[in-house]
DNA sequence: CAGAGAATAT
DNA sequence: TATATTCTCT
């Protein structure tokens, strides 16, 4: 076997750890005992580690207590007084985890709310077997970005001059070297860096996440405590804002009623405390930092999202609604658009390469199916 | 003294 | 606005 062993506590998520159903922690939320059981059995038979509950509130509590889930599968028809779609949305936002909904008739809506895919009941084993790849892909994305970590100009070239910028010439401080890069090291929290940050914070639990710890665990050369402290401050602030704007009771009609600012402003921000992933619903903006050769592209997408691009929404969702074509084989067949099916951008070559690199030991999955699953 | 977190500055 | 720096308190 492979990764079944213990996971390094230092790295909350690594490809090796996540790249296999074995031990992946799945939270299943379903108020129908039968389908819950069925799904659970199937998940377990596929080596997932399953936690179940029947209500969204329980789910949130579970997430709060144990923030180490890798994936959430949720029913979308709970009860008349619970807005399941909103629940799904919150889960997506707060956990940043791949969320799978198990109802077909709301697939479009769910996908638009951020679900990474949708399975039908009764769940087909084949489909279940492939679910882990959502987690894998998320991790992959993080991993892929890692090498890009050049947030700082490498200290090597900076000599000793960086600490005290004004070394010799004190008269006129026209120290206008090729600044931009040598002088002003104003770091940029790229998606990747931020993801790393979020992972660590999640790992620690937000209540234990203090700058020094986070810094250590992130282990990014050049990153300083102050950077983390500052970021953490903002992160918390955003969480707070989010928590006061969203949770409440998930009431049926509360959803999109125009007034995003409901007067009521103190709810259970509880669950957010442990699952601090938020998402700023802002469209991306890629900025080119004018730095000449060393220019850097900053993507500022889903701000506080951990599994960012997986649930990136494309406009072509409007395409048809209910009839999700399932083929007897059990696997999804993208009768419609592939990316419509799952709301994810098509897998890239690099990703595929990475996936294949880590291929197997795991006979359960085959990467052809990525097309359907991811 | 170190370090967290808030406040303030850029 | 995003990040840095300073301040205050533990």
CSV table of C-alpha atoms (C1' of nucleotides) in Angstrom, one decimal:
chain,number,residue,atom,x,y,z
A,1,UNK,CA,0.0,0.0,0.0
A,2,UNK,CA,1.0,3.5,-0.1
A,3,UNK,CA,0.1,6.6,1.6
A,4,UNK,CA,-2.0,4.8,4.1
A,5,UNK,CA,0.6,5.5,6.7
A,6,UNK,CA,0.5,8.6,8.8
A,7,UNK,CA,0.5,12.0,7.3
A,8,UNK,CA,3.2,14.4,8.0
A,9,UNK,CA,1.7,16.8,10.5
A,10,UNK,CA,3.7,19.6,9.0
A,11,UNK,CA,2.1,19.4,5.6
A,12,UNK,CA,-1.6,19.5,5.9
A,13,UNK,CA,-2.0,18.4,2.4
A,14,UNK,CA,0.3,16.9,0.0
A,15,UNK,CA,-0.3,15.1,-3.2
A,16,UNK,CA,0.8,11.8,-1.8
A,17,UNK,CA,-1.6,12.1,1.0
A,18,UNK,CA,-4.6,13.1,-1.0
A,19,UNK,CA,-4.1,11.2,-4.1
A,20,UNK,CA,-6.0,8.2,-3.2
A,21,UNK,CA,-9.4,7.4,-1.8
A,22,UNK,CA,-7.7,5.6,1.0
A,23,UNK,CA,-8.3,7.6,4.1
A,24,UNK,CA,-9.7,10.7,2.5
A,25,UNK,CA,-12.2,12.1,4.9
A,26,UNK,CA,-15.6,12.6,3.5
A,27,UNK,CA,-18.4,14.3,5.2
A,28,UNK,CA,-21.8,13.1,4.0
A,29,UNK,CA,-24.9,15.1,4.7
A,30,UNK,CA,-28.2,13.5,3.9
A,31,UNK,CA,-31.4,13.3,5.8
A,32,UNK,CA,-32.6,10.2,4.1
A,33,UNK,CA,-31.3,7.3,6.1
A,34,UNK,CA,-31.4,5.0,3.2
A,35,UNK,CA,-29.4,6.9,0.7
A,36,UNK,CA,-27.1,8.0,3.5
A,37,UNK,CA,-26.4,4.4,4.3
A,38,UNK,CA,-26.1,3.4,0.7
A,39,UNK,CA,-23.7,6.2,0.0
A,40,UNK,CA,-21.7,5.5,3.1
A,41,UNK,CA,-21.3,1.9,2.4
A,42,UNK,CA,-20.1,2.6,-1.0
A,43,UNK,CA,-17.7,5.2,0.1
A,44,UNK,CA,-16.3,3.0,2.7
A,45,UNK,CA,-15.9,0.2,0.2
A,46,UNK,CA,-13.9,2.6,-1.8
A,47,UNK,CA,-11.6,3.3,1.1
A,48,UNK,CA,-12.9,6.6,2.0
A,49,UNK,CA,-13.1,7.6,5.6
A,50,UNK,CA,-16.7,8.6,6.1
A,51,UNK,CA,-18.5,10.8,8.6
A,52,UNK,CA,-22.2,11.2,8.3
A,53,UNK,CA,-24.9,13.4,9.5
A,54,UNK,CA,-28.3,14.3,8.5
A,55,UNK,CA,-28.6,18.0,8.9
A,56,UNK,CA,-26.8,21.0,7.7
A,57,UNK,CA,-26.5,22.3,11.2
A,58,UNK,CA,-24.9,19.1,12.3
A,59,UNK,CA,-22.6,19.3,9.3
A,60,UNK,CA,-21.5,22.8,10.3
A,61,UNK,CA,-20.9,21.6,13.8
A,62,UNK,CA,-18.8,18.7,12.6
A,63,UNK,CA,-16.8,20.9,10.4
A,64,UNK,CA,-16.3,23.2,13.3
A,65,UNK,CA,-15.1,20.4,15.5
A,66,UNK,CA,-13.0,18.7,13.0
A,67,UNK,CA,-11.8,20.7,10.2
A,68,UNK,CA,-9.9,18.0,8.5
A,69,UNK,CA,-12.4,16.9,6.0
A,70,UNK,CA,-11.3,16.6,2.5
A,71,UNK,CA,-14.6,16.6,0.8
A,72,UNK,CA,-18.3,17.1,1.4
A,73,UNK,CA,-21.1,15.3,-0.1
A,74,UNK,CA,-24.5,16.8,0.5
A,75,UNK,CA,-28.1,16.2,-0.2
A,76,UNK,CA,-29.9,19.2,-1.5
A,77,UNK,CA,-33.4,18.5,-0.4
A,78,UNK,CA,-33.4,18.7,3.3
A,79,UNK,CA,-36.6,20.1,4.5
A,80,UNK,CA,-38.8,22.9,3.6
A,81,UNK,CA,-37.4,25.3,6.1
A,82,UNK,CA,-33.8,24.8,5.2
A,83,UNK,CA,-32.3,26.3,2.2
A,84,UNK,CA,-30.2,23.5,1.0
A,85,UNK,CA,-28.7,25.4,-1.8
A,86,UNK,CA,-27.6,28.1,0.4
A,87,UNK,CA,-26.2,25.5,2.7
A,88,UNK,CA,-24.2,24.1,-0.1
A,89,UNK,CA,-22.9,27.5,-1.0
A,90,UNK,CA,-21.8,28.2,2.5
A,91,UNK,CA,-20.0,24.9,2.7
A,92,UNK,CA,-18.2,25.7,-0.5
A,93,UNK,CA,-17.3,29.1,0.7
A,94,UNK,CA,-16.3,28.3,4.2
A,95,UNK,CA,-14.5,25.1,3.6
A,96,UNK,CA,-13.1,25.5,0.2
A,97,UNK,CA,-13.5,21.8,-0.1
A,98,UNK,CA,-14.8,20.0,-3.1
A,99,UNK,CA,-18.5,19.7,-2.5
A,100,UNK,CA,-20.6,17.1,-4.3
A,101,UNK,CA,-24.3,17.3,-4.3
A,102,UNK,CA,-26.3,14.2,-4.8
A,103,UNK,CA,-29.3,15.4,-6.6
A,104,UNK,CA,-29.8,15.8,-10.2
A,105,UNK,CA,-32.6,18.1,-10.5
A,106,UNK,CA,-30.7,21.0,-8.9
A,107,UNK,CA,-27.5,20.3,-10.6
A,108,UNK,CA,-27.3,23.5,-12.4
A,109,UNK,CA,-27.9,25.5,-9.4
A,110,UNK,CA,-25.5,23.6,-7.3
A,111,UNK,CA,-22.8,23.8,-9.8
A,112,UNK,CA,-23.3,27.5,-10.0
A,113,UNK,CA,-23.1,27.7,-6.3
A,114,UNK,CA,-19.8,26.0,-6.4
A,115,UNK,CA,-20.4,22.3,-6.2
A,116,UNK,CA,-17.6,20.6,-8.1
A,117,UNK,CA,-19.8,17.9,-9.4
A,118,UNK,CA,-23.0,16.1,-8.9
A,119,UNK,CA,-23.8,12.5,-8.4
A,120,UNK,CA,-27.1,10.8,-8.7
A,121,UNK,CA,-28.9,8.4,-6.4
A,122,UNK,CA,-28.4,5.7,-6.1
A,123,UNK,CA,-24.8,6.5,-6.4
A,124,UNK,CA,-22.8,4.4,-8.9
A,125,UNK,CA,-19.7,2.9,-7.5
A,126,UNK,CA,-17.8,3.9,-10.5
A,127,UNK,CA,-18.6,7.5,-9.8
A,128,UNK,CA,-17.8,7.2,-6.2
A,129,UNK,CA,-14.5,5.7,-6.9
A,130,UNK,CA,-13.5,8.8,-8.8
A,131,UNK,CA,-14.5,11.4,-6.4
A,132,UNK,CA,-11.2,11.6,-4.8
A,133,UNK,CA,-9.8,13.1,-7.9
A,134,UNK,CA,-11.5,16.3,-7.0
A,135,UNK,CA,-9.5,16.5,-3.9
A,136,UNK,CA,-6.4,15.5,-5.9
A,137,UNK,CA,-7.0,18.2,-8.3
A,138,UNK,CA,-7.3,20.8,-5.7
A,139,UNK,CA,-4.1,19.7,-4.1
A,140,UNK,CA,-2.5,19.6,-7.4
A,141,UNK,CA,-3.2,23.1,-8.2
A,142,UNK,CA,-1.6,24.1,-5.0
A,143,UNK,CA,1.3,22.0,-5.6
A,144,UNK,CA,1.8,23.2,-9.1
A,145,UNK,CA,2.0,26.7,-8.0
A,146,UNK,CA,4.5,26.1,-5.3
A,147,UNK,CA,7.6,26.5,-7.4
A,148,UNK,CA,6.4,29.9,-8.4
A,149,UNK,CA,7.0,31.0,-4.9
A,150,UNK,CA,9.4,33.7,-5.9
A,151,UNK,CA,7.6,36.2,-3.9
A,152,UNK,CA,10.7,38.0,-2.9
A,153,UNK,CA,13.7,39.0,-4.8
A,154,UNK,CA,16.1,36.4,-3.7
A,155,UNK,CA,18.2,37.7,-0.9
A,156,UNK,CA,21.3,36.5,-2.6
A,157,UNK,CA,21.5,39.4,-4.9
A,158,UNK,CA,20.4,42.0,-2.5
A,159,UNK,CA,23.6,42.0,-0.5
A,160,UNK,CA,23.5,43.6,2.8
A,161,UNK,CA,21.9,46.7,1.5
A,162,UNK,CA,18.4,45.6,2.0
A,163,UNK,CA,18.2,46.0,5.7
A,164,UNK,CA,19.1,49.5,5.9
A,165,UNK,CA,18.3,50.9,2.6
A,166,UNK,CA,20.2,54.0,2.9
A,167,UNK,CA,23.7,52.8,3.4
A,168,UNK,CA,26.2,55.4,2.4
A,169,UNK,CA,24.8,58.3,0.6
A,170,UNK,CA,22.6,60.1,3.1
A,171,UNK,CA,22.4,63.4,1.4
A,172,UNK,CA,19.9,63.0,-1.3
A,173,UNK,CA,18.0,59.9,-1.1
A,174,UNK,CA,17.6,59.4,-4.7
A,175,UNK,CA,18.3,55.8,-4.2
A,176,UNK,CA,16.3,55.1,-7.3
A,177,UNK,CA,18.1,52.0,-8.2
A,178,UNK,CA,16.0,49.7,-10.3
A,179,UNK,CA,13.8,49.8,-7.3
A,180,UNK,CA,10.5,48.3,-8.0
A,181,UNK,CA,12.2,45.1,-7.3
A,182,UNK,CA,15.2,45.7,-5.2
A,183,UNK,CA,14.0,48.3,-3.0
A,184,UNK,CA,10.3,47.9,-2.5
A,185,UNK,CA,9.7,44.5,-1.5
A,186,UNK,CA,6.1,44.6,-1.0
A,187,UNK,CA,5.0,41.1,-1.1
A,188,UNK,CA,2.1,39.8,-3.0
A,189,UNK,CA,-0.2,37.2,-1.7
A,190,UNK,CA,-0.7,35.2,-4.8
A,191,UNK,CA,-3.3,32.5,-4.9
A,192,UNK,CA,-0.8,29.9,-4.3
A,193,UNK,CA,0.7,31.5,-1.4
A,194,UNK,CA,-2.6,32.3,0.0
A,195,UNK,CA,-3.7,28.7,-0.4
A,196,UNK,CA,-0.7,27.6,1.5
A,197,UNK,CA,-1.5,30.1,4.1
A,198,UNK,CA,-5.1,28.9,4.3
A,199,UNK,CA,-4.0,25.3,4.5
A,200,UNK,CA,-1.8,26.0,7.4
A,201,UNK,CA,-4.4,28.1,9.2
A,202,UNK,CA,-6.9,25.3,8.7
A,203,UNK,CA,-4.4,22.9,10.0
A,204,UNK,CA,-3.8,24.9,13.1
A,205,UNK,CA,-7.4,25.8,13.5
A,206,UNK,CA,-8.0,29.5,13.2
A,207,UNK,CA,-8.1,30.0,16.9
A,208,UNK,CA,-4.6,28.7,17.2
A,209,UNK,CA,-3.2,30.3,14.2
A,210,UNK,CA,-0.8,32.9,15.2
A,211,UNK,CA,1.7,34.6,12.9
A,212,UNK,CA,4.7,32.8,14.2
A,213,UNK,CA,3.3,29.4,13.9
A,214,UNK,CA,1.8,30.0,10.5
A,215,UNK,CA,5.1,31.4,9.3
A,216,UNK,CA,6.9,28.3,10.5
A,217,UNK,CA,4.5,25.9,8.9
A,218,UNK,CA,4.4,27.7,5.7
A,219,UNK,CA,8.1,27.6,5.5
A,220,UNK,CA,8.4,30.0,2.7
A,221,UNK,CA,11.8,31.6,2.3
A,222,UNK,CA,11.8,35.3,2.6
A,223,UNK,CA,8.4,35.4,4.2
A,224,UNK,CA,8.4,37.3,7.5
A,225,UNK,CA,6.3,37.2,10.5
A,226,UNK,CA,5.1,40.7,9.8
A,227,UNK,CA,3.8,39.6,6.5
A,228,UNK,CA,1.9,36.8,8.0
A,229,UNK,CA,0.6,38.9,10.8
A,230,UNK,CA,-0.7,41.4,8.4
A,231,UNK,CA,-2.3,38.9,6.2
A,232,UNK,CA,-3.8,37.1,9.1
A,233,UNK,CA,-5.3,40.3,10.4
A,234,UNK,CA,-7.0,40.9,7.1
A,235,UNK,CA,-8.0,37.3,6.8
A,236,UNK,CA,-9.8,37.4,10.1
A,237,UNK,CA,-11.5,40.6,9.3
A,238,UNK,CA,-12.8,39.2,6.1
A,239,UNK,CA,-14.0,36.1,7.9
A,240,UNK,CA,-15.8,38.2,10.4
A,241,UNK,CA,-17.5,40.2,7.7
A,242,UNK,CA,-18.5,37.1,6.0
A,243,UNK,CA,-19.9,35.5,9.1
A,244,UNK,CA,-22.0,38.5,9.8
A,245,UNK,CA,-23.4,38.5,6.4
A,246,UNK,CA,-24.1,35.0,5.6
A,247,UNK,CA,-25.0,32.4,8.2
A,248,UNK,CA,-28.0,33.0,10.2
A,249,UNK,CA,-30.4,30.1,9.8
A,250,UNK,CA,-30.3,29.3,6.2
A,251,UNK,CA,-33.8,30.1,5.9
A,252,UNK,CA,-35.7,29.3,2.8
A,253,UNK,CA,-36.4,32.7,1.6
A,254,UNK,CA,-33.4,34.5,3.0
A,255,UNK,CA,-31.3,33.9,0.0
A,256,UNK,CA,-30.8,36.4,-2.7
A,257,UNK,CA,-33.3,39.0,-1.6
A,258,UNK,CA,-31.4,41.9,-2.8
A,259,UNK,CA,-30.6,43.3,0.5
A,260,UNK,CA,-27.3,41.8,1.2
A,261,UNK,CA,-27.1,43.8,4.3
A,262,UNK,CA,-29.7,42.5,6.5
A,263,UNK,CA,-29.8,44.6,9.7
A,264,UNK,CA,-29.4,41.6,11.9
A,265,UNK,CA,-25.7,41.2,12.3
A,266,UNK,CA,-24.8,38.8,15.0
A,267,UNK,CA,-25.3,35.2,14.3
A,268,UNK,CA,-23.4,32.1,14.8
A,269,UNK,CA,-20.2,32.9,13.3
A,270,UNK,CA,-19.3,29.8,15.1
A,271,UNK,CA,-18.5,27.4,12.3
A,272,UNK,CA,-16.4,29.9,10.6
A,273,UNK,CA,-14.0,29.8,13.3
A,274,UNK,CA,-12.6,26.6,12.3
A,275,UNK,CA,-13.1,26.7,8.6
A,276,UNK,CA,-11.9,30.0,7.6
A,277,UNK,CA,-12.2,29.9,4.0
A,278,UNK,CA,-14.1,32.6,2.5
A,279,UNK,CA,-14.6,33.7,-1.0
A,280,UNK,CA,-14.8,37.2,-2.1
A,281,UNK,CA,-17.1,37.2,-5.0
A,282,UNK,CA,-15.0,39.3,-7.1
A,283,UNK,CA,-14.1,38.7,-10.6
A,284,UNK,CA,-10.6,38.1,-11.3
A,285,UNK,CA,-8.2,40.7,-12.1
A,286,UNK,CA,-4.8,40.1,-13.4
A,287,UNK,CA,-2.4,42.8,-12.7
A,288,UNK,CA,0.9,43.2,-14.3
A,289,UNK,CA,3.3,44.6,-11.9
A,290,UNK,CA,5.6,46.8,-13.9
A,291,UNK,CA,8.9,45.5,-13.0
A,292,UNK,CA,10.5,45.1,-16.3
A,293,UNK,CA,12.0,41.8,-16.8
A,294,UNK,CA,11.0,40.7,-13.4
A,295,UNK,CA,7.4,41.5,-13.8
A,296,UNK,CA,5.0,39.4,-11.9
A,297,UNK,CA,1.5,38.4,-12.6
A,298,UNK,CA,-0.8,38.6,-9.8
A,299,UNK,CA,-3.9,36.7,-10.0
A,300,UNK,CA,-6.4,37.9,-7.6
A,301,UNK,CA,-9.2,35.5,-8.0
A,302,UNK,CA,-11.3,33.9,-5.5
A,303,UNK,CA,-9.6,35.6,-2.7
A,304,UNK,CA,-10.0,33.4,0.2
A,305,UNK,CA,-10.7,30.2,-1.4
A,306,UNK,CA,-8.7,27.2,-1.0
A,307,UNK,CA,-9.7,25.2,-3.9
A,308,UNK,CA,-10.0,28.1,-6.1
A,309,UNK,CA,-10.3,27.3,-9.7
A,310,UNK,CA,-12.1,24.1,-9.5
A,311,UNK,CA,-15.4,25.6,-9.1
A,312,UNK,CA,-14.8,28.4,-11.4
A,313,UNK,CA,-18.0,29.2,-13.0
A,314,UNK,CA,-18.4,29.5,-16.7
A,315,UNK,CA,-21.2,31.2,-18.3
A,316,UNK,CA,-22.4,28.2,-20.2
A,317,UNK,CA,-24.4,26.8,-17.4
A,318,UNK,CA,-27.6,28.0,-18.6
A,319,UNK,CA,-27.5,25.2,-21.0
A,320,UNK,CA,-30.3,22.9,-20.2
A,321,UNK,CA,-31.2,22.0,-16.7
A,322,UNK,CA,-32.7,18.9,-15.4
A,323,UNK,CA,-32.0,15.9,-17.6
A,324,UNK,CA,-28.5,15.1,-16.7
A,325,UNK,CA,-27.6,12.3,-18.9
A,326,UNK,CA,-26.1,9.4,-17.2
A,327,UNK,CA,-24.9,6.5,-19.1
A,328,UNK,CA,-25.5,3.0,-17.8
A,329,UNK,CA,-21.9,2.5,-17.2
A,330,UNK,CA,-22.2,4.7,-14.3
A,331,UNK,CA,-19.6,7.2,-15.2
A,332,UNK,CA,-20.6,10.6,-16.3
A,333,UNK,CA,-20.8,11.0,-19.9
A,334,UNK,CA,-20.7,14.5,-20.9
A,335,UNK,CA,-23.5,14.5,-23.3
A,336,UNK,CA,-23.4,18.1,-22.8
A,337,UNK,CA,-20.4,20.2,-22.4
A,338,UNK,CA,-17.7,18.6,-20.4
A,339,UNK,CA,-17.1,21.7,-18.4
A,340,UNK,CA,-20.7,22.3,-18.0
A,341,UNK,CA,-21.0,19.0,-16.3
A,342,UNK,CA,-18.8,19.9,-13.5
A,343,UNK,CA,-18.3,23.5,-13.6
A,344,UNK,CA,-14.6,23.1,-13.8
A,345,UNK,CA,-12.3,24.2,-16.5
A,346,UNK,CA,-11.0,21.4,-18.5
A,347,UNK,CA,-8.0,19.8,-17.0
A,348,UNK,CA,-4.7,21.1,-18.3
A,349,UNK,CA,-1.9,19.2,-19.7
A,350,UNK,CA,0.3,20.0,-16.8
A,351,UNK,CA,-2.3,18.7,-14.5
A,352,UNK,CA,-2.7,15.6,-16.4
A,353,UNK,CA,0.9,15.1,-16.4
A,354,UNK,CA,1.0,15.5,-12.7
A,355,UNK,CA,-1.9,13.2,-12.2
A,356,UNK,CA,-0.2,10.5,-14.2
A,357,UNK,CA,3.0,10.9,-12.5
A,358,UNK,CA,1.3,9.9,-9.3
A,359,UNK,CA,-0.7,7.3,-10.9
A,360,UNK,CA,-1.2,4.3,-9.2
A,361,UNK,CA,-1.0,1.9,-6.7
A,362,UNK,CA,-4.6,2.7,-7.0
A,363,UNK,CA,-6.3,0.4,-9.4
A,364,UNK,CA,-9.6,2.0,-8.6
A,365,UNK,CA,-9.2,4.9,-10.7
A,366,UNK,CA,-8.1,5.6,-14.2
A,367,UNK,CA,-7.3,8.9,-15.5
A,368,UNK,CA,-9.4,8.7,-18.5
A,369,UNK,CA,-12.2,9.3,-16.2
A,370,UNK,CA,-10.9,12.6,-15.2
A,371,UNK,CA,-12.8,14.0,-18.1
A,372,UNK,CA,-15.9,13.0,-16.5
A,373,UNK,CA,-15.1,13.5,-13.0
A,374,UNK,CA,-13.2,16.7,-12.8
B,1,DC,C1',12.2,40.3,25.9
B,2,DA,C1',9.1,38.0,22.5
B,3,DG,C1',5.2,38.1,20.3
B,4,DA,C1',0.1,38.8,19.4
B,5,DG,C1',-3.2,41.8,17.8
B,6,DA,C1',-5.0,46.4,16.9
B,7,DA,C1',-4.3,50.7,14.9
B,8,DT,C1',-2.4,53.3,11.8
B,9,DA,C1',0.5,54.4,7.8
B,10,DT,C1',1.8,53.9,3.0
C,1,DT,C1',-7.4,48.0,-1.3
C,2,DA,C1',-3.4,45.4,0.1
C,3,DT,C1',0.4,45.2,2.7
C,4,DA,C1',3.7,47.3,6.0
C,5,DT,C1',4.8,49.4,10.1
C,6,DT,C1',4.0,51.0,14.6
C,7,DC,C1',1.9,50.8,18.9
C,8,DT,C1',0.1,48.6,23.0
C,9,DC,C1',-0.5,45.1,25.8
C,10,DT,C1',0.4,40.4,27.6
